Amino acid sequence: MKLESVELRRLNVPLKSAFRTSFSSVNLHQVLWVHAITDVGEGWAECGANERPDYSSEFHDGAATVLKEFLLPDLFALGNDLSAEAVAPTLHWAKGHRMAKAAIETALLDAQLRAADQSLANYLGATKDRVPAGVSVGIMDSLDELMRFVEGYLAEGYLRIKLKIEPGWDYEPVRLVRKTFGDDLLLQVDANTAYTRDDFDLLKRLDEFNLLLIEQPINEEDVLGHAKLADYIETPVCLDESIISADIARDAIELGAAEIINIKPSRVGGYLESKKIHDIAVASDVAVWCGGMLETGIGRAANLALAAMPGFTLPGDTSASSRYFAVDTTEPFVLVDGHISVPTGPGIGVDPIMEIVDGYTVSKEWINKP
Ligand code: SMG
Ligand code: MG
């Protein structure tokens, strides 16, 4: 396969309601797409970075710049030696920028698999044709509002609820959701690093609610702190932001810091690295689940393929398109009996609907092979 040109496309996709985490509140999802044109066909990917470096150090302008100035020139230079598998080794010299690398690797993997008439799910070794869906519920202005949203999601059929928490929005919302919806509800929380080592007693209070897990309670660089917390509380500690590579996943597991892992392909540099993390976790008896970055259909499709691998034993943040969007960029993913179907078509298995995509597009830039 040979890379001929790449389109960087920015989209502004409105959210149905504001999504608030411990670090931001957004009601417009700003998206960066990477569209690769090769000699064997085209491929699409959604970059996991946010517009601002708030979830991780990456952000759209940074990803676009590193792609244009450093990553794409090396991939153009490979000529006919390009393959999706060659992307990570070729770009290894460039430190970090995993979301930018994941985006181009995924777009090329999509092109390569479409040409080979193979689905991403099949390529990754998926064993399921549908995956159980969880939903991530943002921080709300009031407990009443939270109850209304959770009740609505449960009525739609979601099989697991994840509550975003932060200091001041933790014990009470969790207590109320547990009390209202019962002990059988699969319930977990995500702090996005909002706590510190001084908050362990506060976090221990959540033990009484029999949570599936607590996700990334403290600073992503404090892996040892998570191991200490895991010793201190009953609730299993799950890492998200900290796990940026298979090497870190292996270390975090060995340290006792990652009792469960949220795998987000964008955060770790792509689907190939995600597969490595999956394999390491399975070999260590650590459960994994697929996280999300509010992906539109292009990104959601690829995440569903990953979530269909055998080690993904917990419901992911792989919710239906309608969780966030009135109109998705592809055929919408729908919830049926609490599950979402894994695409079976070649590559990521879905196509952008260009009339809709063009309506969301705010800019396009083409980078051509020199
Ligand atoms: O795709 O449903 C989704 C988003 C799930 O909560 C979610 N993601 O830390 O896991 C996480 C957050 C990051 C969101 S960045 C705005
Ligand atoms: Mg998280």
mmCIF file of C-alpha atoms and ligand atoms in Angstrom:
data_model
loop_
_atom_site.group_PDB
_atom_site.id
_atom_site.type_symbol
_atom_site.label_atom_id
_atom_site.label_comp_id
_atom_site.label_asym_id
_atom_site.label_seq_id
_atom_site.Cartn_x
_atom_site.Cartn_y
_atom_site.Cartn_z
ATOM 1 C CA MET A 1 0.000 0.000 0.000
ATOM 2 C CA LYS A 2 1.190 3.518 -0.766
ATOM 3 C CA LEU A 3 -0.031 6.733 0.850
ATOM 4 C CA GLU A 4 -1.035 9.368 -1.685
ATOM 5 C CA SER A 5 -2.736 12.085 0.318
ATOM 6 C CA VAL A 6 -4.401 12.812 3.617
ATOM 7 C CA GLU A 7 -7.325 15.045 4.414
ATOM 8 C CA LEU A 8 -7.558 16.611 7.872
ATOM 9 C CA ARG A 9 -11.153 17.548 8.446
ATOM 10 C CA ARG A 10 -12.580 19.418 11.453
ATOM 11 C CA LEU A 11 -16.208 18.879 12.401
ATOM 12 C CA ASN A 12 -18.426 20.581 14.956
ATOM 13 C CA VAL A 13 -21.080 18.130 16.074
ATOM 14 C CA PRO A 14 -23.667 19.382 18.578
ATOM 15 C CA LEU A 15 -24.336 17.207 21.632
ATOM 16 C CA LYS A 16 -27.923 16.508 22.689
ATOM 17 C CA SER A 17 -27.084 17.716 26.197
ATOM 18 C CA ALA A 18 -23.999 19.101 27.899
ATOM 19 C CA PHE A 19 -21.428 16.510 29.006
ATOM 20 C CA ARG A 20 -19.649 17.577 32.193
ATOM 21 C CA THR A 21 -16.617 15.838 33.657
ATOM 22 C CA SER A 22 -14.293 16.867 36.490
ATOM 23 C CA PHE A 23 -12.264 18.823 33.905
ATOM 24 C CA SER A 24 -14.713 20.315 31.393
ATOM 25 C CA SER A 25 -18.266 20.832 30.251
ATOM 26 C CA VAL A 26 -18.988 20.588 26.540
ATOM 27 C CA ASN A 27 -22.140 20.877 24.465
ATOM 28 C CA LEU A 28 -20.414 20.887 21.101
ATOM 29 C CA HIS A 29 -18.194 17.963 20.148
ATOM 30 C CA GLN A 30 -15.271 19.311 18.145
ATOM 31 C CA VAL A 31 -13.808 16.525 16.077
ATOM 32 C CA LEU A 32 -10.691 15.967 13.964
ATOM 33 C CA TRP A 33 -10.901 13.344 11.230
ATOM 34 C CA VAL A 34 -8.042 11.783 9.314
ATOM 35 C CA HIS A 35 -8.988 10.595 5.838
ATOM 36 C CA ALA A 36 -6.228 8.651 4.090
ATOM 37 C CA ILE A 37 -6.083 8.133 0.323
ATOM 38 C CA THR A 38 -3.906 5.224 -0.772
ATOM 39 C CA ASP A 39 -3.298 3.363 -4.007
ATOM 40 C CA VAL A 40 -5.584 0.546 -2.756
ATOM 41 C CA GLY A 41 -8.419 2.782 -1.576
ATOM 42 C CA GLU A 42 -9.369 5.167 1.211
ATOM 43 C CA GLY A 43 -9.740 4.904 4.976
ATOM 44 C CA TRP A 44 -11.205 6.985 7.778
ATOM 45 C CA ALA A 45 -10.429 7.612 11.423
ATOM 46 C CA GLU A 46 -11.495 9.961 14.181
ATOM 47 C CA CYS A 47 -8.715 11.416 16.307
ATOM 48 C CA GLY A 48 -9.384 10.926 20.031
ATOM 49 C CA ALA A 49 -7.899 14.263 21.057
ATOM 50 C CA ASN A 50 -10.104 17.034 22.365
ATOM 51 C CA GLU A 51 -9.910 20.594 21.053
ATOM 52 C CA ARG A 52 -8.065 21.569 24.252
ATOM 53 C CA PRO A 53 -5.350 19.587 26.082
ATOM 54 C CA ASP A 54 -7.700 18.849 28.985
ATOM 55 C CA TYR A 55 -8.141 15.066 28.998
ATOM 56 C CA SER A 56 -4.538 14.452 27.939
ATOM 57 C CA SER A 57 -1.718 16.650 26.659
ATOM 58 C CA GLU A 58 -2.937 16.223 23.089
ATOM 59 C CA PHE A 59 -5.228 18.659 21.256
ATOM 60 C CA HIS A 60 -6.430 19.205 17.697
ATOM 61 C CA ASP A 61 -3.983 21.842 16.500
ATOM 62 C CA GLY A 62 -1.113 19.864 18.040
ATOM 63 C CA ALA A 63 -2.233 16.637 16.378
ATOM 64 C CA ALA A 64 -2.688 18.362 13.010
ATOM 65 C CA THR A 65 0.738 20.002 13.248
ATOM 66 C CA VAL A 66 2.643 16.865 14.229
ATOM 67 C CA LEU A 67 0.898 14.919 11.459
ATOM 68 C CA LYS A 68 1.716 17.504 8.802
ATOM 69 C CA GLU A 69 5.261 18.307 9.847
ATOM 70 C CA PHE A 70 6.624 14.993 11.094
ATOM 71 C CA LEU A 71 4.416 11.923 10.847
ATOM 72 C CA LEU A 72 2.923 12.071 7.352
ATOM 73 C CA PRO A 73 6.237 12.904 5.606
ATOM 74 C CA ASP A 74 7.736 9.677 7.014
ATOM 75 C CA LEU A 75 4.732 7.644 5.870
ATOM 76 C CA PHE A 76 4.785 9.198 2.375
ATOM 77 C CA ALA A 77 8.489 8.358 2.234
ATOM 78 C CA LEU A 78 7.826 4.654 2.818
ATOM 79 C CA GLY A 79 6.404 4.412 -0.677
ATOM 80 C CA ASN A 80 5.186 0.873 -1.379
ATOM 81 C CA ASP A 81 6.518 -0.401 1.959
ATOM 82 C CA LEU A 82 3.622 1.200 3.830
ATOM 83 C CA SER A 83 1.203 -0.980 5.784
ATOM 84 C CA ALA A 84 -0.836 -0.305 8.926
ATOM 85 C CA GLU A 85 1.604 -2.543 10.815
ATOM 86 C CA ALA A 86 4.544 -0.400 9.646
ATOM 87 C CA VAL A 87 3.121 2.847 11.046
ATOM 88 C CA ALA A 88 4.126 2.460 14.724
ATOM 89 C CA PRO A 89 7.709 1.270 14.041
ATOM 90 C CA THR A 90 8.212 4.040 11.466
ATOM 91 C CA LEU A 91 6.938 6.757 13.786
ATOM 92 C CA HIS A 92 8.495 5.366 16.957
ATOM 93 C CA TRP A 93 11.228 8.023 16.914
ATOM 94 C CA ALA A 94 8.618 10.746 17.474
ATOM 95 C CA LYS A 95 7.890 10.850 21.199
ATOM 96 C CA GLY A 96 4.300 10.804 22.415
ATOM 97 C CA HIS A 97 1.513 12.160 20.161
ATOM 98 C CA ARG A 98 -0.265 8.839 20.460
ATOM 99 C CA MET A 99 -3.684 10.191 19.472
ATOM 100 C CA ALA A 100 -2.270 11.650 16.260
ATOM 101 C CA LYS A 101 -0.436 8.381 15.541
ATOM 102 C CA ALA A 102 -3.550 6.342 16.337
ATOM 103 C CA ALA A 103 -5.608 8.400 13.897
ATOM 104 C CA ILE A 104 -3.328 7.876 10.898
ATOM 105 C CA GLU A 105 -2.686 4.231 11.780
ATOM 106 C CA THR A 106 -6.428 3.581 12.028
ATOM 107 C CA ALA A 107 -7.222 5.340 8.752
ATOM 108 C CA LEU A 108 -4.561 3.240 7.018
ATOM 109 C CA LEU A 109 -5.765 0.063 8.704
ATOM 110 C CA ASP A 110 -9.270 0.863 7.458
ATOM 111 C CA ALA A 111 -7.973 1.327 3.895
ATOM 112 C CA GLN A 112 -5.862 -1.840 4.062
ATOM 113 C CA LEU A 113 -8.691 -3.993 5.426
ATOM 114 C CA ARG A 114 -11.255 -2.614 2.964
ATOM 115 C CA ALA A 115 -8.877 -3.583 0.156
ATOM 116 C CA ALA A 116 -8.494 -7.065 1.656
ATOM 117 C CA ASP A 117 -12.267 -7.347 2.224
ATOM 118 C CA GLN A 118 -11.683 -8.098 5.924
ATOM 119 C CA SER A 119 -13.471 -6.505 8.874
ATOM 120 C CA LEU A 120 -11.525 -4.822 11.668
ATOM 121 C CA ALA A 121 -13.291 -7.106 14.156
ATOM 122 C CA ASN A 122 -12.071 -10.178 12.293
ATOM 123 C CA TYR A 123 -8.548 -8.741 11.998
ATOM 124 C CA LEU A 124 -8.395 -8.126 15.763
ATOM 125 C CA GLY A 125 -9.647 -11.599 16.635
ATOM 126 C CA ALA A 126 -13.091 -10.581 17.836
ATOM 127 C CA THR A 127 -15.308 -13.361 19.144
ATOM 128 C CA LYS A 128 -18.637 -11.541 19.597
ATOM 129 C CA ASP A 129 -21.106 -10.145 17.106
ATOM 130 C CA ARG A 130 -22.630 -7.719 19.613
ATOM 131 C CA VAL A 131 -21.302 -6.112 22.776
ATOM 132 C CA PRO A 132 -23.011 -5.053 26.010
ATOM 133 C CA ALA A 133 -23.381 -1.293 26.252
ATOM 134 C CA GLY A 134 -22.695 0.947 29.208
ATOM 135 C CA VAL A 135 -23.302 4.671 29.381
ATOM 136 C CA SER A 136 -21.194 7.435 30.907
ATOM 137 C CA VAL A 137 -23.303 9.947 32.841
ATOM 138 C CA GLY A 138 -21.878 13.426 33.342
ATOM 139 C CA ILE A 139 -21.884 15.574 36.457
ATOM 140 C CA MET A 140 -25.242 17.352 36.751
ATOM 141 C CA ASP A 141 -26.517 20.541 38.323
ATOM 142 C CA SER A 142 -28.735 18.639 40.743
ATOM 143 C CA LEU A 143 -29.438 15.145 42.060
ATOM 144 C CA ASP A 144 -32.951 15.341 40.578
ATOM 145 C CA GLU A 145 -31.519 15.911 37.129
ATOM 146 C CA LEU A 146 -29.095 13.015 37.611
ATOM 147 C CA MET A 147 -31.932 10.688 38.603
ATOM 148 C CA ARG A 148 -33.915 11.664 35.512
ATOM 149 C CA PHE A 149 -30.983 10.919 33.210
ATOM 150 C CA VAL A 150 -30.082 7.609 34.848
ATOM 151 C CA GLU A 151 -33.714 6.497 34.807
ATOM 152 C CA GLY A 152 -33.933 7.388 31.109
ATOM 153 C CA TYR A 153 -30.779 5.445 30.210
ATOM 154 C CA LEU A 154 -31.959 2.395 32.143
ATOM 155 C CA ALA A 155 -35.318 2.576 30.379
ATOM 156 C CA GLU A 156 -33.440 2.565 27.048
ATOM 157 C CA GLY A 157 -31.755 -0.651 28.156
ATOM 158 C CA TYR A 158 -28.192 0.327 29.063
ATOM 159 C CA LEU A 159 -26.628 -2.496 31.058
ATOM 160 C CA ARG A 160 -24.155 -0.473 33.106
ATOM 161 C CA ILE A 161 -24.061 3.058 34.457
ATOM 162 C CA LYS A 162 -20.861 5.046 34.925
ATOM 163 C CA LEU A 163 -21.134 8.198 37.004
ATOM 164 C CA LYS A 164 -18.615 10.956 36.564
ATOM 165 C CA ILE A 165 -17.469 12.131 39.985
ATOM 166 C CA GLU A 166 -15.382 14.922 41.504
ATOM 167 C CA PRO A 167 -14.912 16.231 45.056
ATOM 168 C CA GLY A 168 -18.370 17.395 46.194
ATOM 169 C CA TRP A 169 -20.151 15.156 43.637
ATOM 170 C CA ASP A 170 -19.376 11.624 44.756
ATOM 171 C CA TYR A 171 -20.842 9.990 47.859
ATOM 172 C CA GLU A 172 -24.364 11.447 47.597
ATOM 173 C CA PRO A 173 -24.999 10.847 43.876
ATOM 174 C CA VAL A 174 -23.612 7.315 44.135
ATOM 175 C CA ARG A 175 -25.671 6.585 47.268
ATOM 176 C CA LEU A 176 -28.849 7.863 45.657
ATOM 177 C CA VAL A 177 -28.365 5.960 42.386
ATOM 178 C CA ARG A 178 -27.583 2.749 44.280
ATOM 179 C CA LYS A 179 -30.590 3.207 46.600
ATOM 180 C CA THR A 180 -33.004 4.138 43.819
ATOM 181 C CA PHE A 181 -32.023 1.569 41.201
ATOM 182 C CA GLY A 182 -31.041 -1.304 43.453
ATOM 183 C CA ASP A 183 -28.150 -3.591 44.250
ATOM 184 C CA ASP A 184 -28.220 -5.411 40.911
ATOM 185 C CA LEU A 185 -27.390 -2.344 38.848
ATOM 186 C CA LEU A 186 -23.868 -2.531 37.376
ATOM 187 C CA LEU A 187 -22.503 0.779 38.635
ATOM 188 C CA GLN A 188 -19.054 2.362 38.398
ATOM 189 C CA VAL A 189 -17.505 5.812 38.776
ATOM 190 C CA ASP A 190 -14.882 7.868 36.919
ATOM 191 C CA ALA A 191 -12.970 10.739 38.540
ATOM 192 C CA ASN A 192 -10.679 11.728 35.647
ATOM 193 C CA THR A 193 -7.831 12.377 38.137
ATOM 194 C CA ALA A 194 -9.868 14.756 40.348
ATOM 195 C CA TYR A 195 -8.633 13.367 43.701
ATOM 196 C CA THR A 196 -5.249 13.174 45.447
ATOM 197 C CA ARG A 197 -3.450 10.854 47.837
ATOM 198 C CA ASP A 198 -5.052 12.908 50.649
ATOM 199 C CA ASP A 199 -8.533 11.720 49.642
ATOM 200 C CA PHE A 200 -8.176 7.985 50.279
ATOM 201 C CA ASP A 201 -10.562 7.996 53.274
ATOM 202 C CA LEU A 202 -13.175 9.833 51.264
ATOM 203 C CA LEU A 203 -12.844 7.309 48.401
ATOM 204 C CA LYS A 204 -13.024 4.434 50.895
ATOM 205 C CA ARG A 205 -16.521 5.584 51.822
ATOM 206 C CA LEU A 206 -17.635 4.468 48.340
ATOM 207 C CA ASP A 207 -16.822 0.855 49.290
ATOM 208 C CA GLU A 208 -20.285 0.448 50.779
ATOM 209 C CA PHE A 209 -21.907 0.750 47.324
ATOM 210 C CA ASN A 210 -20.373 -2.346 45.789
ATOM 211 C CA LEU A 211 -19.131 -0.537 42.692
ATOM 212 C CA LEU A 212 -17.721 -2.457 39.735
ATOM 213 C CA LEU A 213 -14.719 -0.155 39.764
ATOM 214 C CA ILE A 214 -13.403 3.352 40.331
ATOM 215 C CA GLU A 215 -11.723 4.785 37.240
ATOM 216 C CA GLN A 216 -8.621 6.986 37.381
ATOM 217 C CA PRO A 217 -9.208 8.548 40.810
ATOM 218 C CA ILE A 218 -5.860 10.391 41.060
ATOM 219 C CA ASN A 219 -3.159 11.982 38.898
ATOM 220 C CA GLU A 220 -2.293 9.885 35.847
ATOM 221 C CA GLU A 221 1.427 10.067 36.632
ATOM 222 C CA ASP A 222 0.917 8.679 40.139
ATOM 223 C CA VAL A 223 0.758 4.991 39.286
ATOM 224 C CA LEU A 224 2.199 3.978 42.662
ATOM 225 C CA GLY A 225 -0.480 6.095 44.356
ATOM 226 C CA HIS A 226 -3.120 4.013 42.579
ATOM 227 C CA ALA A 227 -1.450 0.842 43.873
ATOM 228 C CA LYS A 228 -1.589 2.231 47.406
ATOM 229 C CA LEU A 229 -5.235 3.154 46.953
ATOM 230 C CA ALA A 230 -6.014 -0.289 45.542
ATOM 231 C CA ASP A 231 -4.589 -1.764 48.756
ATOM 232 C CA TYR A 232 -6.608 0.618 50.883
ATOM 233 C CA ILE A 233 -10.088 0.320 49.369
ATOM 234 C CA GLU A 234 -12.300 -2.616 48.393
ATOM 235 C CA THR A 235 -13.556 -1.087 45.133
ATOM 236 C CA PRO A 236 -11.348 -2.282 42.244
ATOM 237 C CA VAL A 237 -9.122 0.479 40.862
ATOM 238 C CA CYS A 238 -9.304 0.873 37.076
ATOM 239 C CA LEU A 239 -6.806 2.968 35.132
ATOM 240 C CA ASP A 240 -7.680 5.099 32.114
ATOM 241 C CA GLU A 241 -5.431 8.177 31.627
ATOM 242 C CA SER A 242 -2.355 6.432 33.131
ATOM 243 C CA ILE A 243 -2.311 3.601 30.587
ATOM 244 C CA ILE A 244 -0.680 5.082 27.509
ATOM 245 C CA SER A 245 1.165 1.977 26.279
ATOM 246 C CA ALA A 246 1.471 -1.774 26.672
ATOM 247 C CA ASP A 247 4.687 -1.243 28.678
ATOM 248 C CA ILE A 248 2.893 0.957 31.208
ATOM 249 C CA ALA A 249 -0.026 -1.478 31.340
ATOM 250 C CA ARG A 250 2.354 -4.333 32.186
ATOM 251 C CA ASP A 251 4.055 -2.272 34.914
ATOM 252 C CA ALA A 252 0.791 -0.981 36.392
ATOM 253 C CA ILE A 253 -0.569 -4.522 36.603
ATOM 254 C CA GLU A 254 2.615 -5.793 38.243
ATOM 255 C CA LEU A 255 2.522 -2.911 40.713
ATOM 256 C CA GLY A 256 -1.073 -3.677 41.680
ATOM 257 C CA ALA A 257 -2.247 -0.291 40.386
ATOM 258 C CA ALA A 258 -4.496 -1.602 37.606
ATOM 259 C CA GLU A 259 -7.013 -4.150 38.849
ATOM 260 C CA ILE A 260 -9.033 -3.382 35.711
ATOM 261 C CA ILE A 261 -8.040 -1.437 32.564
ATOM 262 C CA ASN A 262 -10.030 0.913 30.368
ATOM 263 C CA ILE A 263 -8.561 0.548 26.871
ATOM 264 C CA LYS A 264 -8.999 3.575 24.631
ATOM 265 C CA PRO A 265 -7.251 3.000 21.312
ATOM 266 C CA SER A 266 -6.620 6.697 20.783
ATOM 267 C CA ARG A 267 -4.902 7.130 24.140
ATOM 268 C CA VAL A 268 -2.491 4.216 23.585
ATOM 269 C CA GLY A 269 -1.565 4.950 19.964
ATOM 270 C CA GLY A 270 -4.020 2.750 18.096
ATOM 271 C CA TYR A 271 -5.732 -0.602 17.725
ATOM 272 C CA LEU A 272 -2.523 -2.617 17.398
ATOM 273 C CA GLU A 273 -1.198 -1.338 20.729
ATOM 274 C CA SER A 274 -4.697 -1.882 22.205
ATOM 275 C CA LYS A 275 -4.511 -5.521 21.165
ATOM 276 C CA LYS A 276 -1.157 -5.854 22.955
ATOM 277 C CA ILE A 277 -2.663 -4.388 26.121
ATOM 278 C CA HIS A 278 -5.628 -6.732 25.816
ATOM 279 C CA ASP A 279 -3.263 -9.713 25.547
ATOM 280 C CA ILE A 280 -1.149 -8.606 28.531
ATOM 281 C CA ALA A 281 -4.282 -8.088 30.641
ATOM 282 C CA VAL A 282 -5.769 -11.442 29.674
ATOM 283 C CA ALA A 283 -2.493 -13.197 30.560
ATOM 284 C CA SER A 284 -2.632 -11.505 33.996
ATOM 285 C CA ASP A 285 -6.336 -12.136 34.611
ATOM 286 C CA VAL A 286 -7.082 -8.419 34.513
ATOM 287 C CA ALA A 287 -10.457 -7.503 33.021
ATOM 288 C CA VAL A 288 -10.532 -4.827 30.319
ATOM 289 C CA TRP A 289 -13.309 -2.743 28.787
ATOM 290 C CA CYS A 290 -13.460 -0.296 25.925
ATOM 291 C CA GLY A 291 -13.516 3.404 26.790
ATOM 292 C CA GLY A 292 -14.689 6.219 24.582
ATOM 293 C CA MET A 293 -13.989 9.818 23.626
ATOM 294 C CA LEU A 294 -17.550 10.598 22.476
ATOM 295 C CA GLU A 295 -16.673 9.264 19.035
ATOM 296 C CA THR A 296 -19.044 9.779 16.142
ATOM 297 C CA GLY A 297 -19.840 6.749 13.978
ATOM 298 C CA ILE A 298 -16.391 6.496 12.372
ATOM 299 C CA GLY A 299 -14.656 6.124 15.722
ATOM 300 C CA ARG A 300 -17.476 4.225 17.417
ATOM 301 C CA ALA A 301 -17.419 1.516 14.739
ATOM 302 C CA ALA A 302 -13.741 0.782 15.340
ATOM 303 C CA ASN A 303 -14.197 0.755 19.126
ATOM 304 C CA LEU A 304 -16.985 -1.811 18.788
ATOM 305 C CA ALA A 305 -14.649 -4.114 16.855
ATOM 306 C CA LEU A 306 -12.114 -3.902 19.680
ATOM 307 C CA ALA A 307 -14.776 -4.400 22.367
ATOM 308 C CA ALA A 308 -15.732 -7.672 20.671
ATOM 309 C CA MET A 309 -12.373 -9.269 21.596
ATOM 310 C CA PRO A 310 -12.593 -12.021 24.223
ATOM 311 C CA GLY A 311 -10.826 -10.188 27.091
ATOM 312 C CA PHE A 312 -13.374 -7.356 27.055
ATOM 313 C CA THR A 313 -15.497 -8.853 29.804
ATOM 314 C CA LEU A 314 -17.070 -5.657 31.172
ATOM 315 C CA PRO A 315 -19.542 -3.398 29.341
ATOM 316 C CA GLY A 316 -17.775 -0.500 27.624
ATOM 317 C CA ASP A 317 -18.565 3.172 27.108
ATOM 318 C CA THR A 318 -19.666 1.972 23.692
ATOM 319 C CA SER A 319 -23.130 3.451 23.802
ATOM 320 C CA ALA A 320 -25.569 4.106 20.968
ATOM 321 C CA SER A 321 -25.110 7.082 18.643
ATOM 322 C CA SER A 322 -28.220 8.608 20.222
ATOM 323 C CA ARG A 323 -26.433 8.910 23.603
ATOM 324 C CA TYR A 324 -24.690 12.003 22.260
ATOM 325 C CA PHE A 325 -25.916 12.888 18.786
ATOM 326 C CA ALA A 326 -29.265 13.706 17.225
ATOM 327 C CA VAL A 327 -27.713 12.840 13.852
ATOM 328 C CA ASP A 328 -24.535 10.736 13.641
ATOM 329 C CA THR A 329 -21.968 10.962 10.836
ATOM 330 C CA THR A 330 -22.667 7.352 9.755
ATOM 331 C CA GLU A 331 -25.650 5.039 9.961
ATOM 332 C CA PRO A 332 -26.447 5.309 13.670
ATOM 333 C CA PHE A 333 -25.475 2.593 16.133
ATOM 334 C CA VAL A 334 -28.582 1.494 17.988
ATOM 335 C CA LEU A 335 -29.162 -0.243 21.283
ATOM 336 C CA VAL A 336 -30.970 -3.585 21.069
ATOM 337 C CA ASP A 337 -31.506 -5.450 24.342
ATOM 338 C CA GLY A 338 -28.703 -3.432 25.885
ATOM 339 C CA HIS A 339 -26.240 -4.432 23.163
ATOM 340 C CA ILE A 340 -24.734 -2.823 20.059
ATOM 341 C CA SER A 341 -23.929 -4.846 16.957
ATOM 342 C CA VAL A 342 -20.322 -5.102 15.872
ATOM 343 C CA PRO A 343 -19.877 -3.969 12.248
ATOM 344 C CA THR A 344 -19.136 -6.834 9.881
ATOM 345 C CA GLY A 345 -18.303 -4.968 6.671
ATOM 346 C CA PRO A 346 -14.726 -4.519 5.437
ATOM 347 C CA GLY A 347 -12.469 -2.189 7.450
ATOM 348 C CA ILE A 348 -14.286 -0.281 10.173
ATOM 349 C CA GLY A 349 -17.487 -1.441 8.478
ATOM 350 C CA VAL A 350 -19.274 1.891 8.157
ATOM 351 C CA ASP A 351 -19.083 4.788 5.726
ATOM 352 C CA PRO A 352 -19.411 8.475 6.463
ATOM 353 C CA ILE A 353 -22.633 9.942 5.093
ATOM 354 C CA MET A 354 -21.074 12.835 3.223
ATOM 355 C CA GLU A 355 -24.143 15.103 3.103
ATOM 356 C CA ILE A 356 -24.281 14.972 6.899
ATOM 357 C CA VAL A 357 -20.527 15.160 7.357
ATOM 358 C CA ASP A 358 -20.261 18.188 5.063
ATOM 359 C CA GLY A 359 -22.927 19.908 7.139
ATOM 360 C CA TYR A 360 -20.815 19.465 10.289
ATOM 361 C CA THR A 361 -17.509 20.334 8.596
ATOM 362 C CA VAL A 362 -15.811 23.570 9.589
ATOM 363 C CA SER A 363 -12.522 23.098 7.724
ATOM 364 C CA LYS A 364 -10.687 20.745 5.381
ATOM 365 C CA GLU A 365 -7.021 20.587 4.563
ATOM 366 C CA TRP A 366 -5.277 18.262 2.113
ATOM 367 C CA ILE A 367 -1.677 17.099 2.524
ATOM 368 C CA ASN A 368 -0.340 15.509 -0.637
ATOM 369 C CA LYS A 369 2.600 13.189 -1.206
ATOM 370 C CA PRO A 370 5.544 15.413 -2.118
HETATM 371 O O1 SMG B 1 -17.500 8.000 24.500
HETATM 372 O O2 SMG B 1 -19.125 7.730 25.889
HETATM 373 C C1 SMG B 1 -18.030 8.175 25.587
HETATM 374 C C2 SMG B 1 -17.297 8.998 26.616
HETATM 375 C C3 SMG B 1 -17.059 8.252 27.852
HETATM 376 O O3 SMG B 1 -16.693 9.175 29.969
HETATM 377 C C4 SMG B 1 -16.245 8.998 28.863
HETATM 378 N N1 SMG B 1 -15.025 9.412 28.506
HETATM 379 O O4 SMG B 1 -12.490 9.564 30.971
HETATM 380 O O5 SMG B 1 -13.549 7.907 30.206
HETATM 381 C C5 SMG B 1 -13.342 9.118 30.231
HETATM 382 C C6 SMG B 1 -14.165 10.092 29.427
HETATM 383 C C7 SMG B 1 -13.345 11.094 28.694
HETATM 384 C C8 SMG B 1 -14.179 12.082 27.984
HETATM 385 S S1 SMG B 1 -13.287 13.436 27.372
HETATM 386 C C9 SMG B 1 -14.502 14.644 27.153
HETATM 387 MG MG MG B 2 -12.165 7.742 32.079
#
